Coordinates of N, CA, C and O in Angstrom, one line a residue:
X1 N 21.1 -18.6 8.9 CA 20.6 -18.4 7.5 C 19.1 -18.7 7.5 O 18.3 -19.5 8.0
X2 N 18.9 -17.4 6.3 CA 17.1 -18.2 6.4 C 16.9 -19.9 5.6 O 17.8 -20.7 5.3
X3 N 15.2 -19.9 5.4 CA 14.8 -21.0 5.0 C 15.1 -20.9 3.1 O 15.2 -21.9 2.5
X4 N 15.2 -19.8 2.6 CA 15.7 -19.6 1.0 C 16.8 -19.3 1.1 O 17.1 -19.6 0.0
X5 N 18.0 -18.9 1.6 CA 19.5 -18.9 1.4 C 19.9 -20.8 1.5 O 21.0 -21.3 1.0
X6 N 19.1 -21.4 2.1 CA 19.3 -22.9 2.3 C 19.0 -23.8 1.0 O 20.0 -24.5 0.6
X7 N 18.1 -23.8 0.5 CA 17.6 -23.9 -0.7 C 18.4 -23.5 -2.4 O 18.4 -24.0 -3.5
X8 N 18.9 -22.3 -1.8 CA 19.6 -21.6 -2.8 C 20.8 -20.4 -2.6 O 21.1 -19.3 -2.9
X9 N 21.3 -21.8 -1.9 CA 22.8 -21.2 -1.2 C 23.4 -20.8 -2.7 O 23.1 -19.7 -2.9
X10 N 23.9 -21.2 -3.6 CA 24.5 -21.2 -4.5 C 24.5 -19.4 -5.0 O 25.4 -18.6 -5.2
X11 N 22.9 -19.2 -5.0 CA 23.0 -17.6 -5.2 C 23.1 -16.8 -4.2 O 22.0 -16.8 -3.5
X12 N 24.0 -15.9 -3.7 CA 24.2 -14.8 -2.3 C 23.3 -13.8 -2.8 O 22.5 -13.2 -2.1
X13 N 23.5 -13.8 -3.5 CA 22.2 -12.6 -3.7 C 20.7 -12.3 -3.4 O 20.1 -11.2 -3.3
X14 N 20.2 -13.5 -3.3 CA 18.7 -14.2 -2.6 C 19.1 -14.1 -1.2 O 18.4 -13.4 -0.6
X15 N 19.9 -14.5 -0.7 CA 20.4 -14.1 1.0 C 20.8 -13.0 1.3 O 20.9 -12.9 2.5
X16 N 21.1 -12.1 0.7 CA 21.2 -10.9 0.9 C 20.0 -10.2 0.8 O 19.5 -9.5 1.7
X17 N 19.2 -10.4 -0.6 CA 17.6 -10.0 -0.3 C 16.7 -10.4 0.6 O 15.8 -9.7 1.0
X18 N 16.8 -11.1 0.9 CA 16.6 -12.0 2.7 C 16.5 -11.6 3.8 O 15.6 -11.6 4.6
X19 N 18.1 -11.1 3.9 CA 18.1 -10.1 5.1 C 17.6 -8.8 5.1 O 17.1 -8.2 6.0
X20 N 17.9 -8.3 3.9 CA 17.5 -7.2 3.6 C 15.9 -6.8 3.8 O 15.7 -5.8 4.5
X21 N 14.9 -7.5 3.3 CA 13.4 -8.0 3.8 C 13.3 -7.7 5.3 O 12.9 -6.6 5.8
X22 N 14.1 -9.1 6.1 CA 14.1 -8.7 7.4 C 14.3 -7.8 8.1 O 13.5 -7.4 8.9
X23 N 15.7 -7.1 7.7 CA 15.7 -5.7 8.2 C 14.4 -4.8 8.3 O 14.0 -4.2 9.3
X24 N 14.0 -5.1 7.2 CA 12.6 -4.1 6.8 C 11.2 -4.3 7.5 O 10.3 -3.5 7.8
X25 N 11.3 -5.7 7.5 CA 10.6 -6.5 9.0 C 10.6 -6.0 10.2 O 9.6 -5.7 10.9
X26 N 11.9 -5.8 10.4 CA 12.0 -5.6 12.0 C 12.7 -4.4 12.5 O 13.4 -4.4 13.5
X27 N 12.3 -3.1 11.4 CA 12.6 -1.6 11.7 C 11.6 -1.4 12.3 O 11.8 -0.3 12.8
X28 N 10.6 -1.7 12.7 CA 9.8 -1.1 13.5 C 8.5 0.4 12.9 O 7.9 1.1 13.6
X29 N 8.5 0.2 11.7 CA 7.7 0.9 10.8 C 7.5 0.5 9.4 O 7.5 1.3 8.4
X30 N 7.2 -1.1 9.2 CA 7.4 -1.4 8.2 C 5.8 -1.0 7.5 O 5.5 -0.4 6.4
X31 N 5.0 -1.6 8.6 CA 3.1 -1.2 8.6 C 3.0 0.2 7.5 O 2.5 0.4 6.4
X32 N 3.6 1.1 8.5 CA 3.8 2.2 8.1 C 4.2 3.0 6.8 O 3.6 4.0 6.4
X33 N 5.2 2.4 6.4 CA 5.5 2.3 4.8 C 5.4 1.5 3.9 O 5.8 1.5 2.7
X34 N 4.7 0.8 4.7 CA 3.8 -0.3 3.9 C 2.7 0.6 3.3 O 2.5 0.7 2.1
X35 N 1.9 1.3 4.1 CA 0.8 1.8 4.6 C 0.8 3.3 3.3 O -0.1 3.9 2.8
X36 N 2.2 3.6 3.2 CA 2.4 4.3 3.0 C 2.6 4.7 0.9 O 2.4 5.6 0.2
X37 N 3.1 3.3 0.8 CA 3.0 3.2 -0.7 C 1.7 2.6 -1.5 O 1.5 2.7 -2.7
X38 N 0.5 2.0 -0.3 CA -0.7 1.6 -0.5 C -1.4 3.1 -1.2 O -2.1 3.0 -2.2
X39 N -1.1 4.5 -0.6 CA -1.7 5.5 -0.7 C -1.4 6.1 -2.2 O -2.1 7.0 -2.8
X40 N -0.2 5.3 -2.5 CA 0.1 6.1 -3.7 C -0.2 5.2 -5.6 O 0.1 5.5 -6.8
X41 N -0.8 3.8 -4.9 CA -2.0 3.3 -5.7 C -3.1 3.5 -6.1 O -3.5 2.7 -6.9
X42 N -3.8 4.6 -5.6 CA -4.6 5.2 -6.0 C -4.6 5.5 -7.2 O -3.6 5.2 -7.9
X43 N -5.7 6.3 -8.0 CA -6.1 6.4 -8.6 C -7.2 8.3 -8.4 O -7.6 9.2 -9.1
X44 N -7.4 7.9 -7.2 CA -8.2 9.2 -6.7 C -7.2 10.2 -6.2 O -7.1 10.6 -5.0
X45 N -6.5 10.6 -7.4 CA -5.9 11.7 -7.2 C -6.1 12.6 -8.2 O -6.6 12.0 -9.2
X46 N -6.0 13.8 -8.4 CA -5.9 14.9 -9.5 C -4.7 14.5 -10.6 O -3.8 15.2 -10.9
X47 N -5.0 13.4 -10.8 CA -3.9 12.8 -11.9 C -4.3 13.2 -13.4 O -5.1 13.9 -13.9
X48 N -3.2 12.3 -14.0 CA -4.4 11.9 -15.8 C -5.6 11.3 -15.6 O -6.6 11.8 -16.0
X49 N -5.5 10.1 -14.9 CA -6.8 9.4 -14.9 C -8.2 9.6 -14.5 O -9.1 8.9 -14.8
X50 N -8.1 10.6 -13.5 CA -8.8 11.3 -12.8 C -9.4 12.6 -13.9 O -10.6 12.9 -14.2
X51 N -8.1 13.0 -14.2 CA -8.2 14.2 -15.4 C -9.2 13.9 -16.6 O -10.2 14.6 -16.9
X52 N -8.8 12.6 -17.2 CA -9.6 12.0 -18.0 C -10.8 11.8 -17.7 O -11.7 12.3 -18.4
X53 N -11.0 11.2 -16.7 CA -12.3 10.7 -16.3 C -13.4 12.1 -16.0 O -14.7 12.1 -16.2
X54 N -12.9 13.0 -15.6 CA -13.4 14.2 -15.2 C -13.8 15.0 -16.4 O -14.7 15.8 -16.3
X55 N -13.0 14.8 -17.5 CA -13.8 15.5 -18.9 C -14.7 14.5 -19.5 O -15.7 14.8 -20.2
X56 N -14.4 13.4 -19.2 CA -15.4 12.2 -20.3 C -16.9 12.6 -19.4 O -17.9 12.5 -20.1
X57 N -17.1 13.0 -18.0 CA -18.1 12.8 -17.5 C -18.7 14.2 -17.2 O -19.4 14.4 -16.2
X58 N -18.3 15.2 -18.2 CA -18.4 16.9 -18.5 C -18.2 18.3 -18.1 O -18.7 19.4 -18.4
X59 N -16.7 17.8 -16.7 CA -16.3 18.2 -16.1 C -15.9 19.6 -17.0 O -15.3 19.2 -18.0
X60 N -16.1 20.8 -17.1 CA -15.4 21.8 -18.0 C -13.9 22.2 -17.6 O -13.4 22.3 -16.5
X61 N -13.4 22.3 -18.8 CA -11.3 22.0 -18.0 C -11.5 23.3 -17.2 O -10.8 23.1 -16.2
X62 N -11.7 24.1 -17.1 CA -11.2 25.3 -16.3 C -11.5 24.9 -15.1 O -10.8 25.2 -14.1
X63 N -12.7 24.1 -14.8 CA -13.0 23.7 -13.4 C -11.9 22.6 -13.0 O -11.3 22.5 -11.9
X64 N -11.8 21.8 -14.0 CA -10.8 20.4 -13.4 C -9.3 21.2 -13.4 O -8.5 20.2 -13.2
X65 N -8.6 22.5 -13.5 CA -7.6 23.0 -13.6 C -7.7 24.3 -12.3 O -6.7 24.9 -11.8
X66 N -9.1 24.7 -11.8 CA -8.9 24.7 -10.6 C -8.9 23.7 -9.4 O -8.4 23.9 -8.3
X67 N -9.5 22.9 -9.6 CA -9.7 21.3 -8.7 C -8.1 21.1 -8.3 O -7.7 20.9 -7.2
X68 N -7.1 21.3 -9.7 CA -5.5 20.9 -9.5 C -5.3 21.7 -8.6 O -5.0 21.4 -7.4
X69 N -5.3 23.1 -9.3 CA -4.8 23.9 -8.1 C -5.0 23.9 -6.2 O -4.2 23.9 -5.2
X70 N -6.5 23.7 -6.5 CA -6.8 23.3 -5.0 C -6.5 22.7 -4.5 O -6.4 22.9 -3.3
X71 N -6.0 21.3 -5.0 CA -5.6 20.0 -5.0 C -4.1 20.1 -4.0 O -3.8 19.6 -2.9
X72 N -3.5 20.8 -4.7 CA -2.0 21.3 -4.5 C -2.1 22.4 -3.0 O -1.2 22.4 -2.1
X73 N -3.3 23.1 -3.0 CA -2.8 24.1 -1.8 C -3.5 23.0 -1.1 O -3.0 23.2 0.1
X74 N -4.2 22.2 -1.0 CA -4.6 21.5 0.0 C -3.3 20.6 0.6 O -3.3 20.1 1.7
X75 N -2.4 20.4 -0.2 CA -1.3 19.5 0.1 C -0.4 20.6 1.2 O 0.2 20.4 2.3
X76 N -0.5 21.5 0.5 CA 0.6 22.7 1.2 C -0.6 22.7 2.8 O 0.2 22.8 3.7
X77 N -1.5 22.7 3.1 CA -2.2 23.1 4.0 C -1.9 21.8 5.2 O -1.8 21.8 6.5
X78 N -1.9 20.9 4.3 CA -1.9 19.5 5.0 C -0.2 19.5 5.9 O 0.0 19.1 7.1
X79 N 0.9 20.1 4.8 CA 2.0 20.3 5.6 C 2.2 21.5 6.3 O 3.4 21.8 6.6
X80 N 1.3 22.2 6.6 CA 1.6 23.1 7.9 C 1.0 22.8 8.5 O 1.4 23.2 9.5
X81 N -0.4 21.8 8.8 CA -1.2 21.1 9.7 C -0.3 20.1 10.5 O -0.4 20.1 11.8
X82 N 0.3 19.5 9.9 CA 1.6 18.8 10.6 C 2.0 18.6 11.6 O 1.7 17.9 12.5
X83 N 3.2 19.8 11.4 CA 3.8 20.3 12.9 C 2.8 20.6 14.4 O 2.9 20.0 15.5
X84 N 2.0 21.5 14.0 CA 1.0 21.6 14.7 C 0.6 20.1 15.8 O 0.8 19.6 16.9
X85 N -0.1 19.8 14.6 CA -0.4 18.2 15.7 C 0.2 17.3 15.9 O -0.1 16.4 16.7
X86 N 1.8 17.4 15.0 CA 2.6 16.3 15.9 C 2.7 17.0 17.1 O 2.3 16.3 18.0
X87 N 3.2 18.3 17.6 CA 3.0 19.0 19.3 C 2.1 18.2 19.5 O 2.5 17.0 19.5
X88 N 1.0 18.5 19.6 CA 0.0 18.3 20.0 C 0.0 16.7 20.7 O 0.1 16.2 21.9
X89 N -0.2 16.1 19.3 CA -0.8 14.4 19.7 C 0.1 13.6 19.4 O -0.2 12.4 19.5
X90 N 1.4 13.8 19.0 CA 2.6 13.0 19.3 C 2.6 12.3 17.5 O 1.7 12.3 16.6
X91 N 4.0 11.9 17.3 CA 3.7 11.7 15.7 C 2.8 10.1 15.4 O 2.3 9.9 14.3
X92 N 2.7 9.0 16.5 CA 1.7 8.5 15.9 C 0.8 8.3 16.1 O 0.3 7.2 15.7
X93 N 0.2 8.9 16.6 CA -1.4 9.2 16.8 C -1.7 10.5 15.6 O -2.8 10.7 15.1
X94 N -0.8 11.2 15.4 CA -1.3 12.2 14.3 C -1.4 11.0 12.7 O -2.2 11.1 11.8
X95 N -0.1 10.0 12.9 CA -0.2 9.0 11.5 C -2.0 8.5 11.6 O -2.9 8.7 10.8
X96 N -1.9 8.1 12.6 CA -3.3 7.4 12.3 C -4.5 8.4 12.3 O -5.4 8.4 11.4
X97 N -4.5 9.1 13.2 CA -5.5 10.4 12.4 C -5.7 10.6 11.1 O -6.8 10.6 10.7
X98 N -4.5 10.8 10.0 CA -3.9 10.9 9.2 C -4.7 10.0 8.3 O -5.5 10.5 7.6
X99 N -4.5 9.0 8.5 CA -4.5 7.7 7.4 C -6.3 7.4 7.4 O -7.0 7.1 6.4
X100 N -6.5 7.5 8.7 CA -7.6 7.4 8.7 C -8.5 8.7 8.0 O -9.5 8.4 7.3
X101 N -8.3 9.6 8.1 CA -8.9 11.0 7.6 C -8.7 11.1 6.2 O -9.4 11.8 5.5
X102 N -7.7 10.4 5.9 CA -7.5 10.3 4.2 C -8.4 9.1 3.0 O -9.0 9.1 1.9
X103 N -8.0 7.7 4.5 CA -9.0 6.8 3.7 C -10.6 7.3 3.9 O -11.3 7.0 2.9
X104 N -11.2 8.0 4.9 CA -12.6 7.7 4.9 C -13.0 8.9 3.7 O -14.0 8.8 3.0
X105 N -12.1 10.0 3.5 CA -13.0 11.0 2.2 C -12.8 9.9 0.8 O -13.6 9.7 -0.1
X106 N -11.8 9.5 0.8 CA -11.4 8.5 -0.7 C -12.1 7.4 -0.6 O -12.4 6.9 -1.7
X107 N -12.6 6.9 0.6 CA -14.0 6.0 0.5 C -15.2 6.8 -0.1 O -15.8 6.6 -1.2
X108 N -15.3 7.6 0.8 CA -16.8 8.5 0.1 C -16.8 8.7 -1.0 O -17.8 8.4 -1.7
X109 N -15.3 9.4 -1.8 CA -15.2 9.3 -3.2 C -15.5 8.5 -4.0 O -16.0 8.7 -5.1
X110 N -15.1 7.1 -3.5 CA -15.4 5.8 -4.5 C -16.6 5.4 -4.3 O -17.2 4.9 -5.2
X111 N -17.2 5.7 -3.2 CA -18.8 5.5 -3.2 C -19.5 5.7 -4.3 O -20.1 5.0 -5.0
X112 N -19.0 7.7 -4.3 CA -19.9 8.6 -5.3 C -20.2 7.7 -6.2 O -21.4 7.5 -6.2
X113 N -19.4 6.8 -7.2 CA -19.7 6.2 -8.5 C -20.2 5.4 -8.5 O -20.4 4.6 -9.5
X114 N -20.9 5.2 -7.0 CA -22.1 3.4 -7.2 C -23.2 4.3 -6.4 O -23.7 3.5 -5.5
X115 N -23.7 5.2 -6.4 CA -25.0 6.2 -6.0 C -25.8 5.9 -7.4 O -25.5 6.2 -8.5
X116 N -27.1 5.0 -7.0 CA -27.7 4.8 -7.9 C -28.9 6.1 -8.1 O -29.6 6.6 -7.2
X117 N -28.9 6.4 -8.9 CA -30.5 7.5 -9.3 C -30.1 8.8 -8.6 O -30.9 9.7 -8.4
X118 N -28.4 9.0 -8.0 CA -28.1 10.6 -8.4 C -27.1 11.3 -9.4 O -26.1 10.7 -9.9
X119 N -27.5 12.9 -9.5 CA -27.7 13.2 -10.6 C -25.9 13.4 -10.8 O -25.2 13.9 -9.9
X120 N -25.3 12.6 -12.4 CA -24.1 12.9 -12.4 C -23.3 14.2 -11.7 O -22.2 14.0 -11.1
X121 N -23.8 15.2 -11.9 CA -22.6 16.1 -11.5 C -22.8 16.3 -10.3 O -22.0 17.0 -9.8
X122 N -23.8 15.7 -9.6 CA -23.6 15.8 -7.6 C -22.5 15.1 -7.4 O -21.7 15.8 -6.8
X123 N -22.3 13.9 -7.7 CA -21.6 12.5 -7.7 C -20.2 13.3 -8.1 O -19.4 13.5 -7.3
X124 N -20.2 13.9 -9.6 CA -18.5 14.7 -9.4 C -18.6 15.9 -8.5 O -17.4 16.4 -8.3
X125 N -19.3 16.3 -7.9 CA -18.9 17.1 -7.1 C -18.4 17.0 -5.6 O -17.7 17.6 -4.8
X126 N -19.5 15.5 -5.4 CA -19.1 15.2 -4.2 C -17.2 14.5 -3.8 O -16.3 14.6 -2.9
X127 N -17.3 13.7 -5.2 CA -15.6 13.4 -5.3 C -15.0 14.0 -5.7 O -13.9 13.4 -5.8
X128 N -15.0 15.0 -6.2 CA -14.1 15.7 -6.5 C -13.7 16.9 -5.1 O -12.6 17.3 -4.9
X129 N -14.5 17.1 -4.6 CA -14.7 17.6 -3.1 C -14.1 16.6 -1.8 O -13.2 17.2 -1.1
X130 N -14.2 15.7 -1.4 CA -14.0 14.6 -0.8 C -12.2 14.2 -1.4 O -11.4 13.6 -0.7
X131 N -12.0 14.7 -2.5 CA -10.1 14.0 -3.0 C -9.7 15.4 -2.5 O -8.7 15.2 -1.8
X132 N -10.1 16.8 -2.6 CA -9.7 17.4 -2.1 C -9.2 17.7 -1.2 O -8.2 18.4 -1.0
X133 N -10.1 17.3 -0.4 CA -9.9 17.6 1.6 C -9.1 16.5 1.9 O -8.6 16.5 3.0
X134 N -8.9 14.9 0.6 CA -8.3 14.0 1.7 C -7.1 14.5 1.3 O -6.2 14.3 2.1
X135 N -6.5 15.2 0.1 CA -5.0 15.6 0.2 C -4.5 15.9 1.6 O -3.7 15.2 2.2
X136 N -5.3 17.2 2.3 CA -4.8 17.2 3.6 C -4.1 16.3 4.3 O -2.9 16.4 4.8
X137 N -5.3 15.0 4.4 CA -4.7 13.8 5.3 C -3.6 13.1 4.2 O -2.5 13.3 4.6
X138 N -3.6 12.8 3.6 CA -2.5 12.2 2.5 C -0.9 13.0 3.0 O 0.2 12.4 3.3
X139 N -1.2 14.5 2.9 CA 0.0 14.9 3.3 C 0.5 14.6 4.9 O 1.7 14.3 5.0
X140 N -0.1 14.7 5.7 CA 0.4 14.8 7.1 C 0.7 13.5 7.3 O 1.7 13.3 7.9
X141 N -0.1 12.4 6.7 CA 0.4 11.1 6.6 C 1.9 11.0 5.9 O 2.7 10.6 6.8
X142 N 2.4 11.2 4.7 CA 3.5 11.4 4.2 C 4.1 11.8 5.3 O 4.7 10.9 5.9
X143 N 4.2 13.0 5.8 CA 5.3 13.7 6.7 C 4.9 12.6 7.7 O 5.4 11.5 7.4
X144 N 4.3 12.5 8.7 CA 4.2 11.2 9.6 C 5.0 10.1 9.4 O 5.8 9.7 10.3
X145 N 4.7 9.5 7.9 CA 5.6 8.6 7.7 C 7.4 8.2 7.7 O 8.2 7.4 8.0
X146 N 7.4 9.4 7.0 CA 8.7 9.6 7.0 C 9.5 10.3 8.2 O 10.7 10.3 8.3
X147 N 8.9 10.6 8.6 CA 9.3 11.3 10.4 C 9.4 9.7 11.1 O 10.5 9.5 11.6
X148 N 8.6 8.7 11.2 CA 8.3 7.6 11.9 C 9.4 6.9 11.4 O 10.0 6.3 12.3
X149 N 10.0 6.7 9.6 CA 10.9 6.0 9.4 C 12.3 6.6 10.2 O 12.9 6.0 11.0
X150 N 12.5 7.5 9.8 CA 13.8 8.4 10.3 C 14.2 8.2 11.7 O 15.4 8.2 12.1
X151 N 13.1 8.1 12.4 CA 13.5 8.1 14.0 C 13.3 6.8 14.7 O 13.6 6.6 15.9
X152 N 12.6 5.6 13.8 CA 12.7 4.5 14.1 C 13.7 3.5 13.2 O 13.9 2.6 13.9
X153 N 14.4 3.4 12.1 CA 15.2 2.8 12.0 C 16.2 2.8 12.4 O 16.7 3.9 12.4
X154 N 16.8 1.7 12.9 CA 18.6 1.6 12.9 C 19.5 2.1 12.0 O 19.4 1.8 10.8
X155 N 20.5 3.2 12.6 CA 21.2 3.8 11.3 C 21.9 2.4 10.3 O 22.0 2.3 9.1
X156 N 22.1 1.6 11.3 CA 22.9 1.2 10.1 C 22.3 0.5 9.1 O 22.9 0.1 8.1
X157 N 21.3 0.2 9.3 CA 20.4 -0.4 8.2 C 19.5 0.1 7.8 O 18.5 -0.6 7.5
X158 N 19.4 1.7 7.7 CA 18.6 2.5 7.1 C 18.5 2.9 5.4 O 17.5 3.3 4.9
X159 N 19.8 2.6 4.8 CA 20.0 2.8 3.6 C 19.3 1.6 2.9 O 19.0 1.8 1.7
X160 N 19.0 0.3 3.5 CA 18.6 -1.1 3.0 C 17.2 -0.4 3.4 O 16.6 0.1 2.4
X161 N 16.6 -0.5 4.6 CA 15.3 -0.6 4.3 C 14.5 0.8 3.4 O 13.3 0.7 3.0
X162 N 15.2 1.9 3.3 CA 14.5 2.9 2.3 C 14.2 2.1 1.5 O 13.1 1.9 1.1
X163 N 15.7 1.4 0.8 CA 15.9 1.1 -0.3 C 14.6 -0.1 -0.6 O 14.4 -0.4 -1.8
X164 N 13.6 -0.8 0.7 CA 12.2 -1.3 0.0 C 11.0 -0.8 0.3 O 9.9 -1.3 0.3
X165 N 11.4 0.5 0.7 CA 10.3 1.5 0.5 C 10.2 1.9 -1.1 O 9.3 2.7 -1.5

């Protein structure tokens, strides 16, 4: 038993959350889907807030409603990119390609907004350009991820650790 089912034997349900953790510990891709729900805290996506922020700073909507669209075939682009280089470079070396290629444009992005003395719409253009291309990596990371979970967890404790993805 762990060191909290000892403490609070009385509740099984804290020991079953326990193990359950563990499992998730020691599937062997936890980094990974760890890694993986980090991506979807963002904020530098073609969301509302993004949306919002894109008209307050005089984005014209027809442009921020093609940005979505682009937004979207870049995701579709990112998942036929995929296949391709899992052949190629094996599925985790394409994850970290991946993760990496997605964090460094969404860095650049967050940069844009601490460029002191340039001219607002460079700064949206540059991030709004930069969230674009990292969809790519966003997606191949997704498919990565979930390829990496599928073939690295134990069946029988695969329904538990989804379940803390």
């Amino acid at each position: 038993k762990g060191c909290i089912s000892r403490y609070f034997g009385f509740l099984p349900f804290v020991s079953q959350c326990e193990n359950d953790w563990q499992d998730f510990a020691d599937s062997g891709c936890a980094g990974v889907m760890i890694s993986y729900s980090f991506l979807f805290l963002t904020v530098l996506s073609f969301g509302s807030l993004m949306t919002v922020y894109l008209q307050w700073a005089g984005m014209n909507d027809t442009w921020i409603g093609i940005s979505r669209g682009l937004a979207a075939l870049m995701g579709f682009t990112g998942a036929v990119i995929f296949p391709l280089l899992n052949r190629y470079f094996g599925l985790w070396l394409t994850a970290e390609f991946a993760i990496v290629f997605q964090c460094s444009l969404v860095t650049l992005a967050a940069s844009a907004f601490f460029w002191p003395g340039v001219h607002k719409e460079l700064t949206m253009v540059v991030m709004v350009t930069a969230v674009l291309i990292s969809r790519i990596g966003l997606w191949i990371f997704d498919l990565s991820a979930r390829q990496i979970a599928q073939e690295t967890i134990p069946e029988a404790c695969r329904g538990k650790v989804n379940g803390q993805w």
